Amino acid sequence: MSTVLKTININKYFYDPEKFHVLKNISIELKNGEFVSIMGKSGCGKSTLLYILSTMDTQYEGTLILDHENMSLLNNTNLAKIRNEKIGFIFQFHYLLPEFTVLKNVMLPALKLGRQSEEIIKKSAFEKLEMLGVASQANKKAYKISGGQKQRVSIARALINNPKIIMADEPTGNLDSKNADNVFNILRALSLEQKMSLLVVTHDLDFAKKTDRIIKMGDGIIL
Amino acid sequence: MRNFGLILDIATTHLTSKIKQTIIAALGVMFGIGTYIIMMGFMTGLNQLLDGLILNRTPHIQIYNKTDPTQIQPIQRHQDFKFNWHHIHSIKPKSRLARIHDALPLLKDLKENKKVKGATPQTTCKVFYIAGANNLNGIINGIEVSEEMRLFNFKDYIVKGDPNSLRKRKNSILLGAGIAKKLSLSVGDKLQVLGTNGVSHPLNIGGIFQSGLAEIDDAQSYVNLKMAQQLLGVGSNYITRIHVKLHNIEHALGLSKTIENIFEVKALDINTANAQFDTGSYIRTLISYTVSITLLIVAGFGIYNILNMLIYEKMDDIAILKATGFSGNDILLIFIIQALIIGLFGGIFGLILGYSISIVIDNIPFITEALPTIKTYPINYDPFFYITGISFALICTFLAGFLPALKARKIDPVEIIRGK
Ligand SMILES: Nc1ncnc2c1ncn2[C@@H]1O[C@H](COP(=O)(O)OP(=O)(O)O)[C@@H](O)[C@H]1O
Ligand SMILES: [Mg+2]
């Protein structure tokens, strides 16, 4: 199986309020189609790592290889393209554009990518919403739907460009257990049915146990 | 640009979600541009009006007899005193007739000149106006009325009666409005005019002349050229002034110099005669620009504030857009487009506002003794102002939007996402 994501000796420091070595020699690897969870106590650096892996944070030392391409060599505009095309990101808080419709929120990354006509994008966005059971909300403004629905919409958005990898930072952390189960089952199904590669930060042990592999983190290190 | 439609869509969605602030920002631009249009239309309308008054009425070249002392005095010609100091004080010009020497050949020459649109002779004489027990002293100009009308819009200043009466009846007079008032005379009435030679002539009032300048209207009247010469008791070659109108005003200075070189006369060109006039136009234009630009700067600060606020409120949106693959430049463009949309709508409505108010001003009655031909306030609808107006609006809003947009481009999505 080929590797979709790989890091070699990633180090990161925060300088404010004082110098703080938050990530120490992080070297991890994710195979194509793997469903991996990252666990660790609060404040150990999981989110910080995920922001680096998602290319949003470029202030680090070390090498990040995504889909066989070295991210450390790309400029911001090209990194934005990579995020658009190859990475689907699901946040802990349901981050949608509130004034746009649910459907438009899902369509935006595909419209930005611009590979397909608006009609086709609309159709596939609708299909994703159907798959996640929120198609009935498609034409509502995003701020008008519930938290659980928002999280499912943001999963649909993460999927719209058929990314190489989906990253999620505590995607169930803000949901009740019923909605959390629901989200987990969706991610599980993506992994099984669509051979999607997933990297999910969680502090929910039950959740983690059901993934293919658990990466355990201590203070800034892989255990 | 491939993404432009999408960027535009996002920009307009943001603006419509904050419709109140957007409208307020656009109103700022609207008033700035509206004021610019009104000020420019009104001020340059006024300029053109005054220009028109001067240019239509004032001859491009006025020719009259020299009255200054001879440049080279006899003593300067004397070889014996060539290297001596000349102690002759209080040199006075020699006594001369008011008539232009060789006026008729000069007039003929001018009329044949290709640069000249026309030249009119005038003969001026001092008179007493007598009506009943009252008398007034003043001046009568003898003119060729049809040429005066063709070249100098003379008809505009005849407020009552008919200027052509001068041609139809030899003893007709166009009386200055001030004189008419003082002697309580009107069109059709008779008055006596007493020349300096003591002979009095009965004249019929064919019309009332009003220039707007009291010192002229209180003293001057117009009669036929022949009548004036008769009042003076002189022949038809007695001409005191020649007024020249050119096809191109630029030639005034050159031609006046040529005339002075060839003939023994003084030839005064319009630019020298009205040097102070340009200053007034210049200051009015300057005031218009100063006021409009001040208003636009105020509007610009409004836009700057509103975009800053919008960016602050849309921080999350910016973070999401960046996280899902929009580049910093896409974000920059979103906010610049928002500024330009505000500028475009504010600008267009500003033009409409300016145009509407201009029309209103254009229809306000503006009756003044000084400008008898003007009935309403003058407005200049030059399209140039409308083009500069909308360009101003776009440039100002672009500048006002640029700094906030740069800030939006730099926003770090990680900071926002982590901040939750
Ligand atoms: N911008 C920052 N500046 C300084 N320290 C930070 C910053 N962001 C996070 N940290 C610190 O880095 C550590 C790791 O944070 P984070 O990656 O959010 O932890 P986790 O997601 O594992 O709970 C924490 O101790 C946190 O206080
Ligand atoms: Mg975290």
PDB file of C-alpha atoms and ligand atoms in Angstrom, chain A residues 42-43 45-48 51 92 169-170 201, chain B residues 418, ligand 2:
ATOM      1  CA  SER A  42      -5.387  17.862  26.340  1.00  0.00           C
ATOM      2  CA  GLY A  43      -2.597  20.292  25.527  1.00  0.00           C
ATOM      3  CA  GLY A  45      -0.048  19.206  20.734  1.00  0.00           C
ATOM      4  CA  LYS A  46      -2.598  17.227  18.682  1.00  0.00           C
ATOM      5  CA  SER A  47      -4.285  20.234  17.115  1.00  0.00           C
ATOM      6  CA  THR A  48      -0.964  21.943  16.498  1.00  0.00           C
ATOM      7  CA  TYR A  51      -2.700  22.263  11.511  1.00  0.00           C
ATOM      8  CA  GLN A  92     -14.322  20.602  16.030  1.00  0.00           C
ATOM      9  CA  ASP A 169      -9.913  17.677  14.841  1.00  0.00           C
ATOM     10  CA  GLU A 170     -12.210  16.206  17.473  1.00  0.00           C
ATOM     11  CA  VAL A 201      -7.835  13.571  16.461  1.00  0.00           C
TER      12      VAL A 201
ATOM     13  CA  ARG B 418      -7.607  27.713  17.454  1.00  0.00           C
TER      14      ARG B 418
HETATM   15 MG    MG C   2      -6.960  20.496  20.281  1.00  0.00          MG
END
